[in-house]
Structure formats: structure tokens, C-alpha cells
Tab-separated table of C-alpha atoms in Angstrom:
chain	number	residue	atom	x	y	z
A	9	MET	CA	65.907	111.133	102.109
A	10	ASP	CA	64.444	110.158	105.477
A	11	TYR	CA	67.237	108.532	107.496
A	12	ILE	CA	65.012	106.466	109.800
A	13	LYS	CA	62.779	105.204	106.989
A	14	GLN	CA	65.849	104.260	104.947
A	15	ILE	CA	67.439	102.388	107.876
A	16	LEU	CA	64.177	100.552	108.635
A	17	ALA	CA	63.747	99.663	104.970
A	18	PHE	CA	67.309	98.326	104.857
A	19	ASP	CA	66.673	96.203	107.958
A	20	ASP	CA	63.590	94.778	106.237
A	21	TYR	CA	65.708	94.127	103.161
A	22	LEU	CA	68.197	92.141	105.257
A	23	MET	CA	65.409	90.009	106.737
A	24	TYR	CA	64.356	88.799	103.294
A	25	ASN	CA	67.760	88.931	101.583
A	26	GLN	CA	70.240	87.229	103.884
A	27	GLY	CA	72.995	86.995	101.265
A	28	LEU	CA	74.730	90.260	102.286
A	29	SER	CA	78.022	89.803	104.076
A	30	SER	CA	79.014	91.738	107.165
A	31	GLY	CA	81.460	93.781	105.078
A	32	GLN	CA	78.737	94.802	102.617
A	33	ILE	CA	76.393	95.795	105.446
A	34	ALA	CA	79.149	97.822	107.113
A	35	LEU	CA	79.991	99.647	103.860
A	36	TRP	CA	76.323	100.529	103.194
A	37	ARG	CA	75.896	101.922	106.703
A	38	ALA	CA	79.126	103.898	106.385
A	39	LEU	CA	77.895	105.470	103.134
A	40	MET	CA	74.586	106.316	104.816
A	41	SER	CA	76.441	108.054	107.636
A	42	ILE	CA	78.485	110.127	105.181
A	43	ASN	CA	75.443	111.001	103.056
A	44	ASN	CA	73.620	112.136	106.197
A	45	LYS	CA	76.436	114.605	106.871
A	46	THR	CA	76.114	115.959	103.309
A	47	ARG	CA	72.382	116.689	103.925
A	48	TRP	CA	71.358	113.871	101.599
A	49	SER	CA	72.952	115.027	98.386
A	50	GLU	CA	71.908	112.982	95.376
A	51	TRP	CA	75.605	112.287	94.703
A	52	PHE	CA	78.381	112.700	97.251
A	53	THR	CA	82.074	111.862	97.435
A	54	ALA	CA	83.777	109.635	100.000
A	55	SER	CA	87.483	108.842	100.214
A	56	ASN	CA	88.682	105.272	100.680
A	57	GLN	CA	90.447	106.313	103.881
A	58	THR	CA	87.167	107.558	105.394
A	59	LEU	CA	85.342	104.396	104.391
A	60	GLU	CA	88.159	102.234	105.762
A	61	THR	CA	87.800	103.986	109.133
A	62	LEU	CA	83.978	103.863	109.305
A	63	ALA	CA	83.444	100.380	107.870
A	64	GLY	CA	86.589	98.682	109.176
A	65	LEU	CA	87.419	97.375	105.707
A	66	SER	CA	90.607	97.341	103.648
A	67	ARG	CA	90.755	99.094	100.301
A	68	GLN	CA	90.350	95.762	98.535
A	69	GLY	CA	87.329	95.029	100.698
A	70	ILE	CA	85.745	98.362	99.798
A	71	ASN	CA	86.226	97.803	96.059
A	72	LYS	CA	84.822	94.278	96.236
A	73	ASN	CA	81.823	95.057	98.428
A	74	ARG	CA	80.749	98.241	96.623
A	75	ASN	CA	80.584	96.284	93.369
A	76	VAL	CA	78.230	93.784	95.030
A	77	LEU	CA	76.060	96.583	96.471
A	78	LYS	CA	75.848	98.186	93.019
A	79	GLN	CA	74.815	94.890	91.386
A	80	LEU	CA	72.077	94.509	93.999
A	81	GLY	CA	70.745	98.005	93.249
A	82	LEU	CA	71.497	99.354	96.720
A	83	ILE	CA	74.041	101.981	95.619
A	84	ASP	CA	75.666	103.452	92.539
A	85	PHE	CA	79.171	104.884	92.244
A	86	GLN	CA	81.509	106.563	89.754
A	87	THR	CA	85.285	106.579	90.034
A	88	ASN	CA	86.979	109.942	89.499
A	89	GLY	CA	90.551	108.987	88.732
A	90	ARG	CA	92.774	109.986	91.643
A	91	LYS	CA	89.969	111.948	93.299
A	92	ALA	CA	87.493	110.539	95.811
A	93	THR	CA	84.831	108.249	94.339
A	94	SER	CA	81.294	109.606	93.913
A	95	TYR	CA	78.454	107.593	95.467
A	96	HIS	CA	74.679	107.528	95.208
A	97	ILE	CA	72.483	105.646	97.687
A	98	CYS	CA	69.326	104.181	96.188
A	99	LYS	CA	66.150	104.919	98.154
A	100	LEU	CA	64.617	101.760	99.618
A	101	TYR	CA	61.228	103.191	100.565
A	102	THR	CA	58.476	105.033	98.650
A	103	SER	CA	57.639	108.693	99.148
A	104	ASP	CA	53.973	107.801	99.700
A	105	SER	CA	54.809	105.568	102.660
A	106	VAL	CA	56.892	108.295	104.319
A	107	GLN	CA	54.299	110.994	103.710
A	108	GLY	CA	51.489	108.806	105.013
A	109	SER	CA	53.485	107.918	108.139
A	110	LEU	CA	54.280	111.544	108.890
A	111	GLN	CA	50.664	112.621	108.389
A	112	GLU	CA	49.487	109.852	110.706
A	113	ASP	CA	51.910	110.980	113.401
A	114	VAL	CA	50.703	114.556	113.066
A	115	ARG	CA	47.015	113.549	113.229
A	116	LYS	CA	47.615	111.593	116.429
A	117	LEU	CA	49.052	114.617	118.178
A	118	SER	CA	47.163	117.609	116.761
A	119	THR	CA	46.371	119.549	113.628
A	120	SER	CA	47.850	122.745	115.006
A	121	ASN	CA	50.977	124.238	113.445
A	122	SER	CA	52.835	124.240	116.731
A	123	LEU	CA	52.336	120.500	117.225
A	124	GLN	CA	53.287	119.815	113.631
A	125	GLU	CA	56.582	121.605	114.271
A	126	SER	CA	57.015	119.533	117.442
A	127	VAL	CA	56.619	116.333	115.456
A	128	GLN	CA	59.135	117.495	112.871
A	129	ASP	CA	61.649	118.424	115.587
A	130	SER	CA	61.154	115.032	117.229
A	131	LEU	CA	61.735	113.215	113.945
A	132	GLN	CA	64.863	115.253	113.251
A	133	SER	CA	66.209	114.553	116.743
A	134	SER	CA	65.522	110.827	116.338
A	135	SER	CA	67.276	110.852	112.977
A	136	GLU	CA	70.379	112.477	114.460
A	137	THR	CA	70.368	110.013	117.395
A	138	VAL	CA	70.169	107.026	115.073
A	139	ALA	CA	72.924	108.494	112.874
A	140	LYS	CA	75.240	108.932	115.866
A	141	LYS	CA	74.468	105.444	117.137
A	142	CYS	CA	75.147	103.823	113.766
A	143	THR	CA	78.399	105.757	113.369
A	144	THR	CA	79.543	104.690	116.842
A	145	GLN	CA	78.698	101.047	116.134
A	146	LEU	CA	80.660	101.188	112.883
A	147	ARG	CA	83.727	102.617	114.597
A	148	ASN	CA	83.592	100.091	117.449
A	149	SER	CA	83.099	97.035	115.281
A	150	GLY	CA	86.123	94.837	115.743
A	151	THR	CA	86.121	92.614	112.673
A	152	LEU	CA	83.732	93.017	109.778
A	153	TYR	CA	86.032	91.206	107.419
A	154	LYS	CA	85.278	88.404	104.988
A	155	HIS	CA	87.213	85.403	103.521
A	156	LYS	CA	90.911	84.944	102.944
A	157	GLN	CA	93.906	83.846	100.811
A	158	ASN	CA	97.346	82.548	101.776
A	159	ILE	CA	99.605	85.069	103.563
A	160	ASN	CA	102.618	86.611	101.874
A	161	ILE	CA	104.064	89.726	103.573
A	162	ASN	CA	105.777	91.725	100.807
A	163	GLU	CA	108.278	94.214	102.225
A	164	ASN	CA	108.396	96.330	99.038
A	165	THR	CA	104.649	97.057	98.807
A	166	ASN	CA	101.694	97.608	101.058
A	167	ILE	CA	100.854	94.466	103.039
A	168	ASN	CA	99.070	91.770	100.994
A	169	ASN	CA	97.821	93.880	98.102
A	170	HIS	CA	96.174	90.830	96.475
A	171	GLU	CA	94.681	89.300	99.608
A	172	GLU	CA	90.938	89.184	100.208
A	173	ASP	CA	89.540	91.262	103.038
A	174	VAL	CA	90.261	89.218	106.169
A	175	GLY	CA	89.301	89.655	109.803
A	176	VAL	CA	91.691	88.883	112.641
A	177	TYR	CA	89.535	86.071	114.042
A	178	GLU	CA	88.962	84.541	110.603
A	179	PHE	CA	92.675	84.763	109.777
A	180	ILE	CA	93.649	82.891	112.941
A	181	GLN	CA	91.005	80.237	112.419
A	182	SER	CA	92.021	79.742	108.785
A	183	HIS	CA	95.800	79.651	109.131
A	184	TRP	CA	96.092	77.826	112.453
A	185	GLU	CA	93.185	75.560	111.401
A	186	GLN	CA	91.493	75.903	114.765
A	187	GLN	CA	89.518	78.478	116.698
A	188	PRO	CA	91.444	80.876	118.981
A	189	ASN	CA	91.715	79.573	122.526
A	190	ASN	CA	89.889	81.358	125.334
A	191	LEU	CA	92.922	83.414	126.400
A	192	LEU	CA	93.411	84.639	122.838
A	193	LYS	CA	89.702	85.381	122.382
A	194	GLY	CA	89.776	87.510	125.513
A	195	ALA	CA	92.783	89.463	124.212
A	196	LEU	CA	91.449	90.214	120.715
A	197	GLY	CA	88.932	92.850	121.806
A	198	PRO	CA	91.366	94.913	123.951
A	199	TRP	CA	94.074	94.595	121.242
A	200	ILE	CA	91.763	95.919	118.532
A	201	ARG	CA	90.492	98.760	120.700
A	202	GLU	CA	94.063	99.837	121.508
A	203	TRP	CA	95.827	99.178	118.199
A	204	GLY	CA	93.094	98.945	115.582
A	205	PRO	CA	92.292	95.909	113.384
A	206	GLU	CA	95.002	96.546	110.770
A	207	LEU	CA	97.883	96.559	113.248
A	208	VAL	CA	96.517	93.562	115.171
A	209	LEU	CA	96.172	91.586	111.941
A	210	TYR	CA	99.705	92.551	110.912
A	211	ALA	CA	101.138	91.401	114.277
A	212	VAL	CA	99.269	88.081	114.019
A	213	LYS	CA	100.600	87.606	110.470
A	214	GLN	CA	104.141	88.089	111.741
A	215	ALA	CA	103.518	85.401	114.345
A	216	TYR	CA	102.178	83.066	111.637
A	217	GLU	CA	105.214	83.820	109.470
A	218	TYR	CA	107.450	82.553	112.265
A	219	SER	CA	105.339	79.433	112.917
A	220	VAL	CA	104.241	80.384	116.434
A	221	ASP	CA	102.059	77.739	118.067
A	222	MET	CA	98.479	78.754	118.921
A	223	ARG	CA	99.176	78.308	122.652
A	224	TRP	CA	101.980	80.890	122.596
A	225	LEU	CA	100.329	83.261	120.115
A	226	LYS	CA	98.986	85.669	122.764
A	227	SER	CA	102.371	85.995	124.506
A	228	TYR	CA	104.151	86.408	121.160
A	229	VAL	CA	101.824	89.165	119.942
A	230	ASP	CA	102.003	90.896	123.329
A	231	LYS	CA	105.787	91.069	122.907
A	232	ILE	CA	105.371	92.569	119.422
A	233	PHE	CA	103.066	95.261	120.807
A	234	ALA	CA	105.475	95.968	123.642
A	235	ASN	CA	108.262	96.390	121.083
A	236	TRP	CA	106.078	98.753	119.041
A	237	LYS	CA	105.339	100.816	122.129
A	238	ASP	CA	109.061	101.130	122.884
A	239	LYS	CA	109.619	102.342	119.306
A	240	SER	CA	106.505	104.639	119.363
A	241	ILE	CA	104.953	102.738	116.451
A	242	THR	CA	101.303	103.695	116.004
A	243	THR	CA	100.507	103.126	112.304
A	244	LEU	CA	100.610	100.192	109.892
A	245	GLU	CA	103.154	101.995	107.733
A	246	GLU	CA	105.516	102.406	110.708
A	247	ALA	CA	105.114	98.738	111.612
A	248	ILE	CA	105.945	97.690	108.034
A	249	GLU	CA	109.064	99.902	108.059
A	250	ALA	CA	110.131	98.359	111.368
A	251	GLN	CA	109.700	94.871	109.885
A	252	LYS	CA	111.806	95.902	106.878
A	253	ALA	CA	114.564	97.058	109.205
A	254	PHE	CA	114.314	93.791	111.162
A	255	LYS	CA	114.605	91.677	108.027
A	256	ALA	CA	117.555	93.772	106.818
A	257	THR	CA	119.277	93.131	110.140
A	258	SER	CA	118.490	89.422	109.950
A	259	LYS	CA	119.889	89.291	106.442
A	260	LYS	CA	123.117	90.965	107.558
A	261	ASN	CA	123.562	88.777	110.640
A	262	THR	CA	122.867	85.495	108.833
A	263	GLY	CA	125.036	86.311	105.799
A	264	ILE	CA	122.255	85.918	103.245
A	265	SER	CA	123.314	87.536	99.966
A	266	SER	CA	119.850	88.281	98.619
A	267	TYR	CA	116.450	88.331	100.271
A	268	GLN	CA	114.385	89.013	97.190
A	269	ASN	CA	112.285	86.096	95.918
A	270	LYS	CA	113.395	83.829	98.769
A	271	ALA	CA	111.099	82.018	101.196
A	272	VAL	CA	110.452	83.737	104.488
A	273	ARG	CA	112.693	82.547	107.311
A	274	GLN	CA	110.920	80.065	109.583
A	275	GLU	CA	111.762	80.024	113.274
A	276	LYS	CA	112.525	76.613	114.691
A	277	VAL	CA	110.329	76.005	117.693
A	278	PRO	CA	111.282	73.613	120.531
A	279	GLU	CA	109.513	70.261	120.803
A	280	TRP	CA	107.745	71.262	123.995
A	281	MET	CA	105.821	73.866	121.994
A	282	ASN	CA	104.273	71.135	119.810
A	283	GLN	CA	102.317	69.403	122.572
A	284	ALA	CA	98.606	68.615	122.117
A	285	ASN	CA	96.398	71.579	121.377
A	286	GLY	CA	94.622	73.169	124.289
A	287	GLU	CA	94.535	76.263	126.427
A	288	GLU	CA	97.718	78.156	127.129
A	289	GLU	CA	99.549	76.138	129.773
A	290	LYS	CA	101.642	77.297	132.668
A	291	LEU	CA	105.295	77.137	131.598
A	292	SER	CA	108.148	75.912	133.659
A	293	PRO	CA	110.926	78.461	134.287
A	294	GLU	CA	113.103	76.742	131.665
A	295	GLU	CA	110.292	76.742	129.075
A	296	GLN	CA	109.430	80.378	129.754
A	297	ALA	CA	113.105	81.334	129.385
A	298	GLU	CA	113.290	79.540	126.042
A	299	LEU	CA	110.121	81.280	124.769
A	300	ASP	CA	111.438	84.682	125.920
A	301	ARG	CA	114.739	83.972	124.159
A	302	GLN	CA	113.006	83.215	120.839
A	303	ILE	CA	110.872	86.310	121.055
A	304	LYS	CA	113.911	88.445	121.930
A	305	ASP	CA	115.813	87.008	118.949
A	306	PHE	CA	112.890	87.872	116.698
A	307	LEU	CA	112.628	91.438	117.955
A	308	GLU	CA	116.381	92.079	117.851
A	309	GLY	CA	116.911	90.441	114.459
A	310	LYS	CA	119.269	87.682	115.634
């Protein structure tokens, strides 16, 4: 398969078929990157963990989007039980078009063998450059997530096993029913680059669970990240375990006999936090002290 021709053909496909979501596009490009590394095997295997890293999707997002790509005739796949899934990328261009293009390039330069080799080397170099660029773009994409369901953080399983693939920005807009303010928008990029989209989304979900107002969301999440740094938390699994420990402490301190199947505790916020929506306002010393106290109580399980 010719990498450049396949990429160009896919771009043409997107121009005339605008129904693909960002998650489906990201998954297709991730599979192309992996297939390129396998020297274009007809069938190749790719683990969910690798695809999650390259495409920025959750496991549920991968399963959903690969089914759509298969239905559209862009890929094929076969599950292998507990082993990595096998994938096949359908060619989007014809062999005649590639051969004709290569011959035209060679004719423009020369008919000598040495110049033909030069053209081939140039094409190979361009292919590798495009592959590296696409891989970098995939890794740096902040949120390629799609739509959402209601949040329910389950401490006994992986976070939100039945939730649709959701991006941080889309989650905030959906659950707070407004777009992130400018301060929060400016923080999302640095957060994701430092912590990764999964941890950022988990921190935001904790803030939503405790009914944090949009205006204080940035400060609240910053405190969560600071707490994670103090505890050397770097993975989603470690963050979930820390939240389990916090809830266990809260249960002990509040005298609750059983946490299972009970509604999540909602923090009571002061009236001054329910002012009209707007940008994050400068707090008075008393207001800042109250906000710090609530965040401290959350982090310490009081």
C-alpha cells in the first residue's frame, strides 16, 4: 500500500462524506500508522491500549468507532478472544492510478535508472515524513471524543464502563450546560498535555460529583492535581484507588453504615458561589478562605 496515496484518498473521501466523527477519523489514522510500521501487512494486530494512546479514545470509543468504519467499508477486523484484535485497512485508491502517477514522476525527471531510484527514495522519504507527522498529530490531539451519557463514578469497576466516549470539553459543556469560561479554556490544553485526557476528565467528573460551580471549577481541579502530585499519582488507576480511599474515609467519619447503592454525597456550596454566571471573579479574603476550606475537606475526606 502507498501511504501517501492512501492518505490523500482518505482526505478526498472526507470531503464528499462528511458523516465521519472525529473519533472515527482518529481511529482510522491510528490504524494506518500501525499498519505502516508492519510494512503494510494485509492483516495486522493492534492492542486496545495502543489504539487508546494513538487515537485518544476510550475502549468503548474504539469498539463503537471501528464498527462504524467496518460498515462504511474503510476497514475490517476480527476479534481474537483475549488476544489483540486483527485489522485490515481497505485500499481507497486503484493500483492503476498509483502506477500512472509514479511513471509520470519518473518521466518528468529522467528515464535513467539512477533518477528512477532517486524518485523512489524521495517517495519513501515523503511517506515516512507524513507517517511521523500523522502520528505526532494523533498523540497531541487533546480531545477527539464524541457524545455523552449521565455520569456515575463506580468505585468497584473501571470508571463509567457504560458511558459513551466523551471529551473533556464536551463533558463540561453537557453537564454544566454552558461552555467553559475563558480561564478554564486556557487551562484545558496545559492540563491535558501534563496529565493526559483520561486523568483530566476524571478530575472534572469529581468536581461535577461535588456540584462545583463553573466559576470555581479551574481552582477546584488545580487543587485535585496538586493533591495527586503530592501523592505521586500518575495513572487513572491510581487516581481511582485514591478516590476509593477518600470515600472510605468519608464513610467512616460521617458514620454511614453502607455506601453501596447510595447516592453520591453532594457538597453544600455557599450562596456566594451561586451568583450569575460569568468569568471567574476575584474573591474576597473571606470567600477565598471558604473555598479553600471546602477543597481541603474534600481532599482530606472530612
